[in-house]
PDB file of C-alpha atoms in Angstrom:
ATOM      1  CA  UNK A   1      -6.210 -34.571 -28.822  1.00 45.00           C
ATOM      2  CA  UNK A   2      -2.849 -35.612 -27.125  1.00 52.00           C
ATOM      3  CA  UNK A   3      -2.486 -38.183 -24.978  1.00 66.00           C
ATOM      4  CA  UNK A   4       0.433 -36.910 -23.247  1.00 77.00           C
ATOM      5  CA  UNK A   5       0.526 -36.726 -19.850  1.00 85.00           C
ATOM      6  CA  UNK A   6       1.515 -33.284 -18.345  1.00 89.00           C
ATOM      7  CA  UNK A   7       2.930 -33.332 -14.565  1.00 88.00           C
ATOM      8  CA  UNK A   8       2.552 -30.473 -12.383  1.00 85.00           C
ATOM      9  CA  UNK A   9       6.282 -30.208 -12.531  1.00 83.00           C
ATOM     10  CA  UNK A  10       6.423 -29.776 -15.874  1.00 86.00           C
ATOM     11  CA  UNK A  11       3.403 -26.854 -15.953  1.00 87.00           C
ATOM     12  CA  UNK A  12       6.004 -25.034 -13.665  1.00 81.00           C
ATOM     13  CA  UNK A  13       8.830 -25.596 -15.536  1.00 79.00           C
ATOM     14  CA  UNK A  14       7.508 -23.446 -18.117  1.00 81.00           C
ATOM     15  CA  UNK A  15       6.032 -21.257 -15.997  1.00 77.00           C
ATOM     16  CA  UNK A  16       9.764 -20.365 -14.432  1.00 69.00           C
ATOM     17  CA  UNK A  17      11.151 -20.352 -17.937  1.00 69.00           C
ATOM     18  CA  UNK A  18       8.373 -18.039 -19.615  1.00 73.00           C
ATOM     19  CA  UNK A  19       6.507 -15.952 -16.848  1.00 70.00           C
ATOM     20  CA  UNK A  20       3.097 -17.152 -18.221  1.00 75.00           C
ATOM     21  CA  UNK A  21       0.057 -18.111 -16.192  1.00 76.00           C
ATOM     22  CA  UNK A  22       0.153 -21.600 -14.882  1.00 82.00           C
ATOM     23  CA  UNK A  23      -3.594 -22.640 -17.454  1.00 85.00           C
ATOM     24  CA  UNK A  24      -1.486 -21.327 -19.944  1.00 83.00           C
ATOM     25  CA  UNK A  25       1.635 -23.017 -19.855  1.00 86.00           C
ATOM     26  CA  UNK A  26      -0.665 -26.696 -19.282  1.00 89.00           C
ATOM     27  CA  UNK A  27      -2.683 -25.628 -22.391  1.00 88.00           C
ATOM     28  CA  UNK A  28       0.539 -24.898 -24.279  1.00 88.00           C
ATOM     29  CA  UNK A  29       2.280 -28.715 -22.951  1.00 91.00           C
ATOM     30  CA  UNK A  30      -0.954 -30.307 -24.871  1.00 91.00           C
ATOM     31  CA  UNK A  31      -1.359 -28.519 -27.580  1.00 89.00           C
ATOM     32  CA  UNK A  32       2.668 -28.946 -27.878  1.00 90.00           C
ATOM     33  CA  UNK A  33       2.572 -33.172 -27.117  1.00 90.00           C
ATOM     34  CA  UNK A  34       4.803 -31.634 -24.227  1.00 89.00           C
ATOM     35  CA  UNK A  35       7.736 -30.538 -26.122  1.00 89.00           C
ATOM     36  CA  UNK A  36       9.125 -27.643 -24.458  1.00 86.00           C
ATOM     37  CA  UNK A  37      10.575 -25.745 -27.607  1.00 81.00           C
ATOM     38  CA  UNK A  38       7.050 -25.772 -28.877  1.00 84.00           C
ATOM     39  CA  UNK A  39       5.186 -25.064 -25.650  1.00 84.00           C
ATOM     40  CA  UNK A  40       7.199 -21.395 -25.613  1.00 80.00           C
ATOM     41  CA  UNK A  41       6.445 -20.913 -29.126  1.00 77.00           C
ATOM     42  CA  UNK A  42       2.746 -21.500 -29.003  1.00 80.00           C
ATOM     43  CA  UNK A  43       3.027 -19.252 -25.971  1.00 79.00           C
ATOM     44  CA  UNK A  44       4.738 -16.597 -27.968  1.00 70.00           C
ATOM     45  CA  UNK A  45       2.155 -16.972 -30.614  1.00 68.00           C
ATOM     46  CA  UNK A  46      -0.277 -16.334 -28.204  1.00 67.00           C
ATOM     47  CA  UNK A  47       1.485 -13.300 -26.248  1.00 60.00           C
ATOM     48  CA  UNK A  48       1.620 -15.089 -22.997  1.00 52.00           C
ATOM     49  CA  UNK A  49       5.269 -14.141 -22.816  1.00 47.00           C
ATOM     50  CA  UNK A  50       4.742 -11.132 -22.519  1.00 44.00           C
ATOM     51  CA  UNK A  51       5.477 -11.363 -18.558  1.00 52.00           C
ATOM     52  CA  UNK A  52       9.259 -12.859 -18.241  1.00 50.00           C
ATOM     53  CA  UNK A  53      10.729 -10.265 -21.065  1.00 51.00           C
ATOM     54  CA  UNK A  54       8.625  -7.202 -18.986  1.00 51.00           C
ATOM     55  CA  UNK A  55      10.032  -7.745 -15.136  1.00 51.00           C
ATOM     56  CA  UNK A  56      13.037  -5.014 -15.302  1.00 49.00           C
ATOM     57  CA  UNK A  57      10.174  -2.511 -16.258  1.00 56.00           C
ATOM     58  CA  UNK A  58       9.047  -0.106 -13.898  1.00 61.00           C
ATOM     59  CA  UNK A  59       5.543  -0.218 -12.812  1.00 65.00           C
ATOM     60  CA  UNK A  60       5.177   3.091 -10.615  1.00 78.00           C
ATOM     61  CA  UNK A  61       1.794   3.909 -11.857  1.00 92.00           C
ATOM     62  CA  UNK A  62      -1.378   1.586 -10.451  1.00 95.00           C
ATOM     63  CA  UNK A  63      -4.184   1.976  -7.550  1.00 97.00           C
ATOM     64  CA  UNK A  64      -4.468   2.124  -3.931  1.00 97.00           C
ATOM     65  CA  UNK A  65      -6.996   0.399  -2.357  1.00 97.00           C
ATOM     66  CA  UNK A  66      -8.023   0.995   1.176  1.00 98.00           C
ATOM     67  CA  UNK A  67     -11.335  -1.556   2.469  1.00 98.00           C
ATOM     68  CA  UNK A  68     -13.020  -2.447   5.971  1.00 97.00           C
ATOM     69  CA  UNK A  69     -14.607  -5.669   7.074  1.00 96.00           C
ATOM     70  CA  UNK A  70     -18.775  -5.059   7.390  1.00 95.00           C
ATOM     71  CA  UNK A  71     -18.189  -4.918  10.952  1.00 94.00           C
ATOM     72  CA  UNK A  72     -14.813  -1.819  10.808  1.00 95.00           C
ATOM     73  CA  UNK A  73     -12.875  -3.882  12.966  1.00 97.00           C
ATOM     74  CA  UNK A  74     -10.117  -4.241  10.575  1.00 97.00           C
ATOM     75  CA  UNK A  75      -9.105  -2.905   7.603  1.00 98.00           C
ATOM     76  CA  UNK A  76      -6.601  -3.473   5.092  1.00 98.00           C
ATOM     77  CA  UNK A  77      -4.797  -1.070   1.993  1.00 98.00           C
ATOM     78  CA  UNK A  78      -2.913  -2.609  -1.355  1.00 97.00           C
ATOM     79  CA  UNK A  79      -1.254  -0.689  -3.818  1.00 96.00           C
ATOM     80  CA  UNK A  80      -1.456  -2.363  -7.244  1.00 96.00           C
ATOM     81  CA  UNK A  81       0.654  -1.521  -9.872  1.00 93.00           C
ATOM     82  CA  UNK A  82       1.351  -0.957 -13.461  1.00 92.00           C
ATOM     83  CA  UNK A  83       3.502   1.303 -16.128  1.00 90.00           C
ATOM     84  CA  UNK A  84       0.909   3.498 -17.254  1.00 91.00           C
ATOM     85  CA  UNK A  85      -1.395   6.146 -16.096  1.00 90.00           C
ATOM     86  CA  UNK A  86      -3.321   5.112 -19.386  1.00 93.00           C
ATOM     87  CA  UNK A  87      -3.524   1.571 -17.794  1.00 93.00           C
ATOM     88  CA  UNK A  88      -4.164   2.583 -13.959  1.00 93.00           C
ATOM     89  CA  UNK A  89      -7.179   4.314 -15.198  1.00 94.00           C
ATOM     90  CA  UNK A  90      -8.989   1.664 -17.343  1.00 93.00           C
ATOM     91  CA  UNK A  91     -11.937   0.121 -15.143  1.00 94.00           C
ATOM     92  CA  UNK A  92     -10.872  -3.455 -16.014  1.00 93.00           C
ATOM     93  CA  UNK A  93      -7.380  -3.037 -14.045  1.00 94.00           C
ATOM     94  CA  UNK A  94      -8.931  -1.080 -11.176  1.00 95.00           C
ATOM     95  CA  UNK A  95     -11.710  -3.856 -11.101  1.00 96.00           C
ATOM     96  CA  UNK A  96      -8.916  -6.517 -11.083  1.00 95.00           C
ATOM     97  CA  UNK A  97      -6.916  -4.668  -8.146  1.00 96.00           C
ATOM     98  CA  UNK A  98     -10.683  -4.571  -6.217  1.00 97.00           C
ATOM     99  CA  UNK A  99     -10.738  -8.121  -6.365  1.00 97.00           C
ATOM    100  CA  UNK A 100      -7.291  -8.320  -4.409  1.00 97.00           C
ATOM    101  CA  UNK A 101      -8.464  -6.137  -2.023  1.00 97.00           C
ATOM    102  CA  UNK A 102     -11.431  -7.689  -1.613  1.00 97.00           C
ATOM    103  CA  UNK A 103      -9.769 -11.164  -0.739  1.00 97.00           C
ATOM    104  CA  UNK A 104      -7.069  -9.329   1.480  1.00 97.00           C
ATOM    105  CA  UNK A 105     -10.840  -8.217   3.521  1.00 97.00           C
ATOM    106  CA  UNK A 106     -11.793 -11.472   3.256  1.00 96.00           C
ATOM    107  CA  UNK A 107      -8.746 -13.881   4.523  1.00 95.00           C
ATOM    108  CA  UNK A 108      -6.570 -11.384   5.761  1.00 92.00           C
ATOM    109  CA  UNK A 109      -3.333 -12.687   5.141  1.00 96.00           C
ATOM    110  CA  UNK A 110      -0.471 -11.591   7.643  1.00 95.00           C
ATOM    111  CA  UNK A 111       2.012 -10.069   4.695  1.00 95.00           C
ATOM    112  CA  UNK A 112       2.230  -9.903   1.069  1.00 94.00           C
ATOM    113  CA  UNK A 113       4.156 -12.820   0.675  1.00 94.00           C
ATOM    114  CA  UNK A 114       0.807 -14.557   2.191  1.00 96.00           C
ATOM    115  CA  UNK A 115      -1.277 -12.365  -0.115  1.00 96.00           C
ATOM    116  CA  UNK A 116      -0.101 -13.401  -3.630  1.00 94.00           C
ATOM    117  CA  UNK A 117      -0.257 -16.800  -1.862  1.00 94.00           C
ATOM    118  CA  UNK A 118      -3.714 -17.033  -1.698  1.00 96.00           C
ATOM    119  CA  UNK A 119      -6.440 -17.964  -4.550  1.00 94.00           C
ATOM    120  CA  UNK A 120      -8.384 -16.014  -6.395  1.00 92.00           C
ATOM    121  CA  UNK A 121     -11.278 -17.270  -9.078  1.00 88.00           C
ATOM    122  CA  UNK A 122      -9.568 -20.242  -8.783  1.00 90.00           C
ATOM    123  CA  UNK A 123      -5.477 -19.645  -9.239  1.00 90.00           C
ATOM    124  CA  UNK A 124      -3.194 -18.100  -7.013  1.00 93.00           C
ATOM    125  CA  UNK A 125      -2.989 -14.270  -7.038  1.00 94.00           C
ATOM    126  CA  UNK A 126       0.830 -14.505  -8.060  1.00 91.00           C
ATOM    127  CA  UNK A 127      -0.695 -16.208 -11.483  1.00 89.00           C
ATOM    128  CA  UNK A 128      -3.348 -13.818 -11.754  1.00 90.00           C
ATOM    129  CA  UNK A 129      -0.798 -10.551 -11.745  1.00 90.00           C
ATOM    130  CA  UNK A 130       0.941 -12.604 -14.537  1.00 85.00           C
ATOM    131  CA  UNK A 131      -2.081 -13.697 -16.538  1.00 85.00           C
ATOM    132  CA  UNK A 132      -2.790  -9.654 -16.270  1.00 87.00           C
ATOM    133  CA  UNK A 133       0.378  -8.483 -17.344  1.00 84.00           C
ATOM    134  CA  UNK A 134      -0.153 -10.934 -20.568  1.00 80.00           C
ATOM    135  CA  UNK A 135      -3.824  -9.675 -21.177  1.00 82.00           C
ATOM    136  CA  UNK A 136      -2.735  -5.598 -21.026  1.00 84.00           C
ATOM    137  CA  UNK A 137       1.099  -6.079 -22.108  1.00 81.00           C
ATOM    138  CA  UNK A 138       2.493  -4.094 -19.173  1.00 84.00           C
ATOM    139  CA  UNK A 139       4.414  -5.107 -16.007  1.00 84.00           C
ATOM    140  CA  UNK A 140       1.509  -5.439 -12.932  1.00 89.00           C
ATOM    141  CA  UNK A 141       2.439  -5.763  -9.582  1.00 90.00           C
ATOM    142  CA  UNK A 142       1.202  -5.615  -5.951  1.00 93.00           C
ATOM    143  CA  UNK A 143       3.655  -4.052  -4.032  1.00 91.00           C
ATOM    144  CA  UNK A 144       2.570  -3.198  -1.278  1.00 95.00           C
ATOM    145  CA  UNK A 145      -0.048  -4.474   1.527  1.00 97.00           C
ATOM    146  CA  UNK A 146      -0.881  -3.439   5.085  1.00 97.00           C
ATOM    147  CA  UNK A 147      -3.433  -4.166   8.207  1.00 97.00           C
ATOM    148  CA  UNK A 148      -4.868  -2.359  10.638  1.00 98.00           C
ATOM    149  CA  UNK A 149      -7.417  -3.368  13.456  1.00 97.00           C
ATOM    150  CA  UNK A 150      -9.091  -1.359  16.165  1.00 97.00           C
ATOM    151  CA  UNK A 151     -12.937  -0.254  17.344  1.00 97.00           C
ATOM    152  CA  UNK A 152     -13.481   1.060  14.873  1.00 97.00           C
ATOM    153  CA  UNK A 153     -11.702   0.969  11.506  1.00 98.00           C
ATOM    154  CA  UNK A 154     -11.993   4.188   8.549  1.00 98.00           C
ATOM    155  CA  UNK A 155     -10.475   3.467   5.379  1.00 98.00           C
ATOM    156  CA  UNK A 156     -10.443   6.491   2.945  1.00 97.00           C
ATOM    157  CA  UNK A 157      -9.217   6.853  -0.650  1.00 96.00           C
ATOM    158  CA  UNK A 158      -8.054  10.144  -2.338  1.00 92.00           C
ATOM    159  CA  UNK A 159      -7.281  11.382  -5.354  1.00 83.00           C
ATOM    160  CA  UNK A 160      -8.627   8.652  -7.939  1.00 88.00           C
ATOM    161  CA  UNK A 161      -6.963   6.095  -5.802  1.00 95.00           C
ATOM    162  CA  UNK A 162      -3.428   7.281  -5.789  1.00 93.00           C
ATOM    163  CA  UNK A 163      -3.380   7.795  -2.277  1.00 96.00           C
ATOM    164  CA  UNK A 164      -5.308   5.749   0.706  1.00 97.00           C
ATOM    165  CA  UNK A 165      -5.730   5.953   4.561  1.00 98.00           C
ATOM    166  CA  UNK A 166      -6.576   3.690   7.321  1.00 98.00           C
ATOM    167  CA  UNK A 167      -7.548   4.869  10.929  1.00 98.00           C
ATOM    168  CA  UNK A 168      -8.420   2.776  13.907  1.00 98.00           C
ATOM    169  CA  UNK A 169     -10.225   4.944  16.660  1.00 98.00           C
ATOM    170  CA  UNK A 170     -10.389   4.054  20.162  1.00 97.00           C
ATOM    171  CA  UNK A 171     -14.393   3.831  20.165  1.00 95.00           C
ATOM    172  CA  UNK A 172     -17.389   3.370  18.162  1.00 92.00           C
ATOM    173  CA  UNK A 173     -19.955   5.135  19.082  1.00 88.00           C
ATOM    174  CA  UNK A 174     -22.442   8.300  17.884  1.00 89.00           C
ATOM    175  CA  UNK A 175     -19.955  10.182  15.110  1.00 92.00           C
ATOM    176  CA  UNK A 176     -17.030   8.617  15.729  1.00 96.00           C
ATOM    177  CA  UNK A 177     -17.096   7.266  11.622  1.00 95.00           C
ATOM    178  CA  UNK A 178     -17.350  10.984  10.049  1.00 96.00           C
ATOM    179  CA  UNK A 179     -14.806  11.841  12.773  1.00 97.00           C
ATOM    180  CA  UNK A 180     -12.625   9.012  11.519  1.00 97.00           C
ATOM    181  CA  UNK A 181     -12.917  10.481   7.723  1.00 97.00           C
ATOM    182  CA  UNK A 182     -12.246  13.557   8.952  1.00 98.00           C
ATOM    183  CA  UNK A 183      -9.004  12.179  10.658  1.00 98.00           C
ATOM    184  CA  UNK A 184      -8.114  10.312   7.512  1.00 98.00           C
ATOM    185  CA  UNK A 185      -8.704  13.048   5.292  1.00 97.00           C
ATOM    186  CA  UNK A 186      -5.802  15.055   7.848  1.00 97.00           C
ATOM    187  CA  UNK A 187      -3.204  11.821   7.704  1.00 98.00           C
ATOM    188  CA  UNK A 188      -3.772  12.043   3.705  1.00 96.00           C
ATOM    189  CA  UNK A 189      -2.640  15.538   3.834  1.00 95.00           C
ATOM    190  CA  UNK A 190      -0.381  16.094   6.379  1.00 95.00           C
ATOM    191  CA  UNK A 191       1.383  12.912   6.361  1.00 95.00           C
ATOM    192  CA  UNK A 192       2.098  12.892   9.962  1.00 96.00           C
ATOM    193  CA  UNK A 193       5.303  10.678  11.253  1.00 95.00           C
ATOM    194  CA  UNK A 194       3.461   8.667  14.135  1.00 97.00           C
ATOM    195  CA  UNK A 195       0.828   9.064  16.169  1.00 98.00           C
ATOM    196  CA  UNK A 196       2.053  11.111  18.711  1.00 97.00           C
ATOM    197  CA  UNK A 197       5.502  12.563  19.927  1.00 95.00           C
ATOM    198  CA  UNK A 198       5.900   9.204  22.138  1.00 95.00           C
ATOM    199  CA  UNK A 199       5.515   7.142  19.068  1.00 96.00           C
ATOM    200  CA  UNK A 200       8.454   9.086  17.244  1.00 95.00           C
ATOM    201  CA  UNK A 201      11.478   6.604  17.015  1.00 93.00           C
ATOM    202  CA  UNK A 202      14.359   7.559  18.579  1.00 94.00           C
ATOM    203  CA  UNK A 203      16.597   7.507  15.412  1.00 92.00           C
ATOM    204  CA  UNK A 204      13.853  10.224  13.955  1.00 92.00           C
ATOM    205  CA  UNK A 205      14.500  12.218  16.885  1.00 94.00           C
ATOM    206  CA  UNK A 206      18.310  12.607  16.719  1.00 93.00           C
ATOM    207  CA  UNK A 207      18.064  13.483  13.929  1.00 89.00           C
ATOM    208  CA  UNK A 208      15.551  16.477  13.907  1.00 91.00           C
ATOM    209  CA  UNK A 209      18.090  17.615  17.166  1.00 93.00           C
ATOM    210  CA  UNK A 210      21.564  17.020  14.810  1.00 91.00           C
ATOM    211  CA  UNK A 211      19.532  19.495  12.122  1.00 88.00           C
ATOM    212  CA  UNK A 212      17.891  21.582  14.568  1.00 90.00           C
ATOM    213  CA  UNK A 213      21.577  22.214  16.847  1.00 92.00           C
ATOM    214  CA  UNK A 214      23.244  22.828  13.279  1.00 87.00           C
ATOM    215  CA  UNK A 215      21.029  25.575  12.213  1.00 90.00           C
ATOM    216  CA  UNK A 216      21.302  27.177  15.638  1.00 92.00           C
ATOM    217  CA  UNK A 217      25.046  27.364  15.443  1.00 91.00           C
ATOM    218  CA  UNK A 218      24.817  28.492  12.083  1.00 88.00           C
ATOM    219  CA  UNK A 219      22.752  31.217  13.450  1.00 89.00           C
ATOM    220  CA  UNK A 220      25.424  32.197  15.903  1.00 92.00           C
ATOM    221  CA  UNK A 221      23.861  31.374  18.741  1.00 91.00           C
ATOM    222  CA  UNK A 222      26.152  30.922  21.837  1.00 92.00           C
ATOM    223  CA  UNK A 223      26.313  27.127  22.399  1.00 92.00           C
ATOM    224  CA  UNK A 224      25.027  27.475  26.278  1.00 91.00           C
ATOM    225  CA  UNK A 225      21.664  27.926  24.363  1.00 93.00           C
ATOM    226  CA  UNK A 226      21.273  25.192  21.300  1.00 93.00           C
ATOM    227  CA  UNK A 227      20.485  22.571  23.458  1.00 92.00           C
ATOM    228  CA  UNK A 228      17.376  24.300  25.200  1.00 94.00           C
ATOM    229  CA  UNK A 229      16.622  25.663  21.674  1.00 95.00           C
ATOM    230  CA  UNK A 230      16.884  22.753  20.110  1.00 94.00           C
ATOM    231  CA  UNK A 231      14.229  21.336  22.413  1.00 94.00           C
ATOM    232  CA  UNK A 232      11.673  24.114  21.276  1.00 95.00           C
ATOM    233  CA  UNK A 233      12.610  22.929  17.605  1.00 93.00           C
ATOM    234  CA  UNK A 234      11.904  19.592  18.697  1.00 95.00           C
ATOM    235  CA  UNK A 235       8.293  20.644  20.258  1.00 95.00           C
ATOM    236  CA  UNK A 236       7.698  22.281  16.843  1.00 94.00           C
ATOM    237  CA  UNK A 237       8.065  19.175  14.974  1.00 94.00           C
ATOM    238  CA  UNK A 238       6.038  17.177  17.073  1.00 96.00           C
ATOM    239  CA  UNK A 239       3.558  19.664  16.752  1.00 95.00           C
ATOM    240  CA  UNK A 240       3.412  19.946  12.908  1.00 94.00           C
ATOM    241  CA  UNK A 241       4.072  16.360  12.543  1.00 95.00           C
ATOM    242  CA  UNK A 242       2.722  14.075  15.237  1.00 97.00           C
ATOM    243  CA  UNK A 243      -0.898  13.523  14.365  1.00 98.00           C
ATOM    244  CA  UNK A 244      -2.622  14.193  17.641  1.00 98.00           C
ATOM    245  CA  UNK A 245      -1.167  17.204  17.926  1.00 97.00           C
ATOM    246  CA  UNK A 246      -1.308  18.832  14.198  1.00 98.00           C
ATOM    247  CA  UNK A 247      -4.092  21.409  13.808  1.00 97.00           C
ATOM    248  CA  UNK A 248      -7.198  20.197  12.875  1.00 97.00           C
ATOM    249  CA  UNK A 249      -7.586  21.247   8.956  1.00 95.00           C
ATOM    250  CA  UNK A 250     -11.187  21.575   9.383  1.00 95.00           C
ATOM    251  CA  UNK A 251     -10.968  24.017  12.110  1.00 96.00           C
ATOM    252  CA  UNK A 252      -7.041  25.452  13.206  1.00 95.00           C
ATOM    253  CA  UNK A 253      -8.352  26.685  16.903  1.00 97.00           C
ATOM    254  CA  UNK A 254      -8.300  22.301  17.511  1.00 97.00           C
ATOM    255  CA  UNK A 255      -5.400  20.142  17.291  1.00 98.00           C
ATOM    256  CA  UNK A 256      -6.701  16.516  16.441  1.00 98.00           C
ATOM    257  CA  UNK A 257      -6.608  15.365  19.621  1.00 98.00           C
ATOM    258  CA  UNK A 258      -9.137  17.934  21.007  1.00 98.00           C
ATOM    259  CA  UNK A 259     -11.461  17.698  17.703  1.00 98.00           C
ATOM    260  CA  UNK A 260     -11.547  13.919  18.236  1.00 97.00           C
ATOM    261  CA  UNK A 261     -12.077  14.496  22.812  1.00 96.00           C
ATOM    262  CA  UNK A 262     -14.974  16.745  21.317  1.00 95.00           C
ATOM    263  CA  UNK A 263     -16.703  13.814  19.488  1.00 95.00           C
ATOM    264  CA  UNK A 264     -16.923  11.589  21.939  1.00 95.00           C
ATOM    265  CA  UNK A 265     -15.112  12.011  25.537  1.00 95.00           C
ATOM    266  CA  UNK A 266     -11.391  10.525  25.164  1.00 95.00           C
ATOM    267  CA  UNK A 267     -11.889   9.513  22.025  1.00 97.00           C
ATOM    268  CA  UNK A 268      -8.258   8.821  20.421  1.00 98.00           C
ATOM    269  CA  UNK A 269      -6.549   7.400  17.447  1.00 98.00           C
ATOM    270  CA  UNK A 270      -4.587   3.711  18.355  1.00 98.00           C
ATOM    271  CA  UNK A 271      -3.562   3.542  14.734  1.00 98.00           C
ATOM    272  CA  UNK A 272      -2.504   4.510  11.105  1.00 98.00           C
ATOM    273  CA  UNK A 273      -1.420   3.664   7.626  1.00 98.00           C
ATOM    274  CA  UNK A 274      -0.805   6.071   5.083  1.00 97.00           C
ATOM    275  CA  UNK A 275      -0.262   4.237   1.618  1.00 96.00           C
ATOM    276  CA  UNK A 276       0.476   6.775  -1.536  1.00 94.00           C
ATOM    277  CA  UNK A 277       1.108   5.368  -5.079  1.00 91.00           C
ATOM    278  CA  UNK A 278       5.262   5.406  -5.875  1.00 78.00           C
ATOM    279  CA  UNK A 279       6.198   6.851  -2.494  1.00 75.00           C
TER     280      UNK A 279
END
């Protein structure tokens, strides 16, 4: 056994220099009597390398994850990632990428940075990616990681988790959560731009008027009218991509906005997140 005594400082060291987990690089400073050379062979030995030579990989497979606190006042959605569609499907990886999501429920951390910050079965969740990318030998990552709160809260997951939804409606009350799926199952896929046409940004909307005014002209149409016609194009677009007023999938005689007034008198959607794996 070695009686050397390993700093905190020096457990980091290696991690920086190697990319292994944090337990791995201490166990590899005793079993090494703290000589560096031979900590990063032992770790080589061992695979735990596998990390630092794998970061300019891409990793544009993985999972989204979209959960609710018990109560669906908040939600939160995490894309975790890795090389492989072999590896995104194994239950072990979508298990681990549960577990984040679970915690993310749990504390609710205000950004990623915060996210990977926090602990998980007793290590940070930045160690845990790299332990995991040492266990299956491919680059894992969580990329991406968003919040949303409201009355009521509907997260959704489609197409064996490549793609995942959160909606916050404006009420909870008699059908307002099959409403919500319903909604959710619309954002997932019509991958609308806001909310409505007063939540469009303004750069969005020059820009849909600079395309719309240069097909006009192209058209030949005498430049007294593009403006006004460029003002229906703009109407179009909200209407085919402004979720409250996109036709209801379920039933095209309803935008959104009436389907959801039907449910439950001004019943409305305050908020959205649309996560889809590599986009």
């Amino acid at each position: 056994m070695s009686t050397v005594q390993i700093s905190a400082s020096d457990v980091n060291k290696l991690r920086q220099q190697t990319g292994a987990g944090m337990m791995d690089c201490k166990k590899a400073l005793i079993e090494s009597n703290g000589d560096f050379e031979a900590a990063i062979d032992y770790l080589r030995k061992k695979g735990a390398k596998v990390a630092a030579s794998r970061q300019d990989r891409e990793s544009n497979e993985g999972v989204v994850i979209a959960k609710t606190t018990a109560d669906g006042k908040r939600g939160i959605i995490v894309e975790v990632n890795c090389e492989t569609d072999f590896v995104a499907k194994n239950a072990d990886f979508i298990a681990f990428a549960n577990s984040i999501a679970d915690l993310a429920v749990e504390k609710t951390p205000a950004s990623l940075e915060e996210l990977t910050a926090l602990e998980l079965n007793g290590s940070k969740v930045a160690d845990q990616i790299l332990d995991q990318t040492g266990k299956i030998g491919e680059k894992i990552g969580v990329n991406k990681y968003e919040i949303v709160s409201g009355e009521k809260v509907i997260a959704y997951i489609h197409g064996n988790y490549r793609l995942g939804v959160l909606v916050a409606l404006s009420a909870d009350a008699a059908g307002v959560e099959e409403a919500g799926k319903d909604v959710a199952m619309q954002i997932a896929a019509m991958n609308p731009v806001a909310i409505d046409k007063d939540d469009v940004d303004s750069r969005t909307i020059e820009r849909e008027l600079d395309i719309a005014k240069e097909q006009i002209r192209a058209e030949g149409k005498p430049e007294a009218m593009v403006e006004k016609i460029a003002q229906g194009k703009l109407n179009k677009f909200y209407k085919d991509s402004t979720l409250l007023n996109q036709e209801f999938v379920k039933d095209s005689s309803k935008t959104i906005s009436q389907f959801l007034n039907g449910v439950s008198n001004g019943l409305t959607v305050t908020a959205f997140k649309r996560m889809q794996l590599g986009a």
